PDB file of C-alpha atoms in Angstrom:
ATOM      1  CA  UNK T  29     289.096  92.140 160.110  1.00  0.00           C
ATOM      2  CA  UNK T  30     288.682  95.842 160.855  1.00  0.00           C
ATOM      3  CA  UNK T  31     292.440  96.312 161.233  1.00  0.00           C
ATOM      4  CA  UNK T  32     293.050  94.797 157.795  1.00  0.00           C
ATOM      5  CA  UNK T  33     290.439  97.094 156.239  1.00  0.00           C
ATOM      6  CA  UNK T  34     291.946 100.134 157.961  1.00  0.00           C
ATOM      7  CA  UNK T  35     295.386  99.184 156.617  1.00  0.00           C
ATOM      8  CA  UNK T  36     293.843  98.966 153.141  1.00  0.00           C
ATOM      9  CA  UNK T  37     292.283 102.423 153.655  1.00  0.00           C
ATOM     10  CA  UNK T  38     295.666 103.834 154.706  1.00  0.00           C
ATOM     11  CA  UNK T  39     297.314 102.252 151.656  1.00  0.00           C
ATOM     12  CA  UNK T  40     294.656 103.713 149.342  1.00  0.00           C
ATOM     13  CA  UNK T  41     295.149 107.167 150.830  1.00  0.00           C
ATOM     14  CA  UNK T  42     298.951 106.903 150.647  1.00  0.00           C
ATOM     15  CA  UNK T  43     299.114 105.644 147.080  1.00  0.00           C
ATOM     16  CA  UNK T  44     296.435 108.109 145.989  1.00  0.00           C
ATOM     17  CA  UNK T  45     298.295 111.035 147.540  1.00  0.00           C
ATOM     18  CA  UNK T  46     301.526 109.954 145.849  1.00  0.00           C
ATOM     19  CA  UNK T  47     299.788 109.776 142.462  1.00  0.00           C
ATOM     20  CA  UNK T  48     298.013 113.131 142.887  1.00  0.00           C
ATOM     21  CA  UNK T  49     301.344 114.828 143.614  1.00  0.00           C
ATOM     22  CA  UNK T  50     302.926 113.577 140.387  1.00  0.00           C
ATOM     23  CA  UNK T  51     303.128 115.790 137.304  1.00  0.00           C
ATOM     24  CA  UNK T  52     301.146 113.508 134.990  1.00  0.00           C
ATOM     25  CA  UNK T  53     297.443 114.273 134.720  1.00  0.00           C
ATOM     26  CA  UNK T  54     296.436 110.646 134.203  1.00  0.00           C
ATOM     27  CA  UNK T  55     298.171 109.652 137.432  1.00  0.00           C
ATOM     28  CA  UNK T  56     296.421 112.490 139.235  1.00  0.00           C
ATOM     29  CA  UNK T  57     293.010 111.279 138.110  1.00  0.00           C
ATOM     30  CA  UNK T  58     293.799 107.718 139.200  1.00  0.00           C
ATOM     31  CA  UNK T  59     295.121 109.037 142.523  1.00  0.00           C
ATOM     32  CA  UNK T  60     291.949 111.030 143.117  1.00  0.00           C
ATOM     33  CA  UNK T  61     289.882 107.915 142.430  1.00  0.00           C
ATOM     34  CA  UNK T  62     291.970 105.910 144.920  1.00  0.00           C
ATOM     35  CA  UNK T  63     291.554 108.581 147.589  1.00  0.00           C
ATOM     36  CA  UNK T  64     287.794 108.642 147.077  1.00  0.00           C
ATOM     37  CA  UNK T  65     287.610 104.840 147.291  1.00  0.00           C
ATOM     38  CA  UNK T  66     289.611 104.980 150.508  1.00  0.00           C
ATOM     39  CA  UNK T  67     287.280 107.630 151.954  1.00  0.00           C
ATOM     40  CA  UNK T  68     284.190 105.607 151.039  1.00  0.00           C
ATOM     41  CA  UNK T  69     285.623 102.456 152.568  1.00  0.00           C
ATOM     42  CA  UNK T  70     286.601 104.375 155.700  1.00  0.00           C
ATOM     43  CA  UNK T  71     283.083 105.788 156.108  1.00  0.00           C
ATOM     44  CA  UNK T  72     281.572 102.338 155.795  1.00  0.00           C
ATOM     45  CA  UNK T  73     284.023 100.716 158.203  1.00  0.00           C
ATOM     46  CA  UNK T  74     283.754 103.243 161.031  1.00  0.00           C
ATOM     47  CA  UNK T  75     280.006 103.830 160.794  1.00  0.00           C
ATOM     48  CA  UNK T  76     278.445 100.405 160.449  1.00  0.00           C
ATOM     49  CA  UNK T  77     277.764  97.650 162.876  1.00  0.00           C
ATOM     50  CA  UNK T  78     276.656  94.192 161.958  1.00  0.00           C
ATOM     51  CA  UNK T  79     272.931  93.702 161.944  1.00  0.00           C
ATOM     52  CA  UNK T  80     269.903  93.099 159.791  1.00  0.00           C
ATOM     53  CA  UNK T  81     269.028  95.113 156.716  1.00  0.00           C
ATOM     54  CA  UNK T  82     267.413  98.462 157.573  1.00  0.00           C
ATOM     55  CA  UNK T  83     264.249  97.821 155.537  1.00  0.00           C
ATOM     56  CA  UNK T  84     263.133  94.617 157.271  1.00  0.00           C
ATOM     57  CA  UNK T  85     260.034  95.022 159.444  1.00  0.00           C
ATOM     58  CA  UNK T  86     260.551  94.572 163.132  1.00  0.00           C
ATOM     59  CA  UNK T  87     262.062  96.341 166.077  1.00  0.00           C
ATOM     60  CA  UNK T  88     264.705  99.014 165.951  1.00  0.00           C
ATOM     61  CA  UNK T  89     267.262  96.928 167.809  1.00  0.00           C
ATOM     62  CA  UNK T  90     269.808  95.170 165.640  1.00  0.00           C
ATOM     63  CA  UNK T  91     269.232  97.200 162.480  1.00  0.00           C
ATOM     64  CA  UNK T  92     272.024  98.919 160.602  1.00  0.00           C
ATOM     65  CA  UNK T  93     271.983 102.639 159.969  1.00  0.00           C
ATOM     66  CA  UNK T  94     271.200 103.422 156.308  1.00  0.00           C
ATOM     67  CA  UNK T  95     272.651 106.964 156.441  1.00  0.00           C
ATOM     68  CA  UNK T  96     276.335 105.991 155.913  1.00  0.00           C
ATOM     69  CA  UNK T  97     275.346 103.825 152.962  1.00  0.00           C
ATOM     70  CA  UNK T  98     273.419 106.739 151.449  1.00  0.00           C
ATOM     71  CA  UNK T  99     276.368 109.070 152.018  1.00  0.00           C
ATOM     72  CA  UNK T 100     278.767 106.670 150.297  1.00  0.00           C
ATOM     73  CA  UNK T 101     276.385 106.236 147.378  1.00  0.00           C
ATOM     74  CA  UNK T 102     276.188 110.021 146.991  1.00  0.00           C
ATOM     75  CA  UNK T 103     279.992 110.261 147.210  1.00  0.00           C
ATOM     76  CA  UNK T 104     280.347 107.634 144.477  1.00  0.00           C
ATOM     77  CA  UNK T 105     278.082 109.626 142.152  1.00  0.00           C
ATOM     78  CA  UNK T 106     279.924 112.885 142.853  1.00  0.00           C
ATOM     79  CA  UNK T 107     283.296 111.192 142.346  1.00  0.00           C
ATOM     80  CA  UNK T 108     282.100 109.801 139.021  1.00  0.00           C
ATOM     81  CA  UNK T 109     281.170 113.298 137.838  1.00  0.00           C
ATOM     82  CA  UNK T 110     284.453 114.842 139.008  1.00  0.00           C
ATOM     83  CA  UNK T 111     286.457 112.015 137.412  1.00  0.00           C
ATOM     84  CA  UNK T 112     284.651 112.467 134.094  1.00  0.00           C
ATOM     85  CA  UNK T 113     285.369 116.209 134.217  1.00  0.00           C
ATOM     86  CA  UNK T 114     289.050 115.673 135.041  1.00  0.00           C
ATOM     87  CA  UNK T 115     289.411 113.111 132.260  1.00  0.00           C
ATOM     88  CA  UNK T 116     287.920 115.616 129.811  1.00  0.00           C
ATOM     89  CA  UNK T 117     290.406 118.249 130.996  1.00  0.00           C
ATOM     90  CA  UNK T 118     293.287 115.796 130.718  1.00  0.00           C
ATOM     91  CA  UNK T 119     292.242 114.811 127.197  1.00  0.00           C
ATOM     92  CA  UNK T 120     291.982 118.450 126.138  1.00  0.00           C
ATOM     93  CA  UNK T 121     295.400 119.205 127.627  1.00  0.00           C
ATOM     94  CA  UNK T 122     296.893 116.191 125.868  1.00  0.00           C
ATOM     95  CA  UNK T 123     295.385 117.236 122.530  1.00  0.00           C
ATOM     96  CA  UNK T 124     296.737 120.786 122.883  1.00  0.00           C
ATOM     97  CA  UNK T 125     300.222 120.014 124.177  1.00  0.00           C
ATOM     98  CA  UNK T 126     300.849 116.410 123.109  1.00  0.00           C
ATOM     99  CA  UNK T 127     301.789 115.430 126.660  1.00  0.00           C
ATOM    100  CA  UNK T 128     299.914 114.853 129.875  1.00  0.00           C
ATOM    101  CA  UNK T 129     302.651 116.348 132.049  1.00  0.00           C
ATOM    102  CA  UNK T 130     301.840 119.571 133.867  1.00  0.00           C
ATOM    103  CA  UNK T 131     304.451 122.211 133.171  1.00  0.00           C
ATOM    104  CA  UNK T 132     305.372 125.245 135.224  1.00  0.00           C
ATOM    105  CA  UNK T 133     303.676 128.450 134.172  1.00  0.00           C
ATOM    106  CA  UNK T 134     306.041 131.011 132.614  1.00  0.00           C
ATOM    107  CA  UNK T 135     304.199 133.888 134.295  1.00  0.00           C
ATOM    108  CA  UNK T 136     304.596 132.219 137.698  1.00  0.00           C
ATOM    109  CA  UNK T 137     308.334 131.914 137.113  1.00  0.00           C
ATOM    110  CA  UNK T 138     308.559 135.625 136.198  1.00  0.00           C
ATOM    111  CA  UNK T 139     306.639 136.662 139.320  1.00  0.00           C
ATOM    112  CA  UNK T 140     308.794 134.413 141.511  1.00  0.00           C
ATOM    113  CA  UNK T 141     311.983 135.928 140.059  1.00  0.00           C
ATOM    114  CA  UNK T 142     310.752 139.511 140.490  1.00  0.00           C
ATOM    115  CA  UNK T 143     309.668 138.800 144.075  1.00  0.00           C
ATOM    116  CA  UNK T 144     312.990 137.191 144.934  1.00  0.00           C
ATOM    117  CA  UNK T 145     315.006 140.120 143.585  1.00  0.00           C
ATOM    118  CA  UNK T 146     313.244 142.777 145.703  1.00  0.00           C
TER     119      UNK T 146
END
């Protein structure tokens, strides 16, 4: 089961990286979400062992560690905030330019040409 989950994590990272590297802002936001889901799943898979819930009274043996679950929950909240911010930026860019494609900066082209000629 762990091998299947790790293959899913690798697929999420690969697809997310491909989408982040594209020129469309909407694809970049979706790619970032896929990468964060892959990271959360990876943290849960490598850090947990099967056992009882951490809040049940009893001995320490056989309990799961609640720290990875808390870290993933915090990562989900942070990812939600970053995704909302990126969607707002993408919407603003779309309203200003009429397209969600990221274009090359004219000033960057000028600097690259002047650096190449010296």
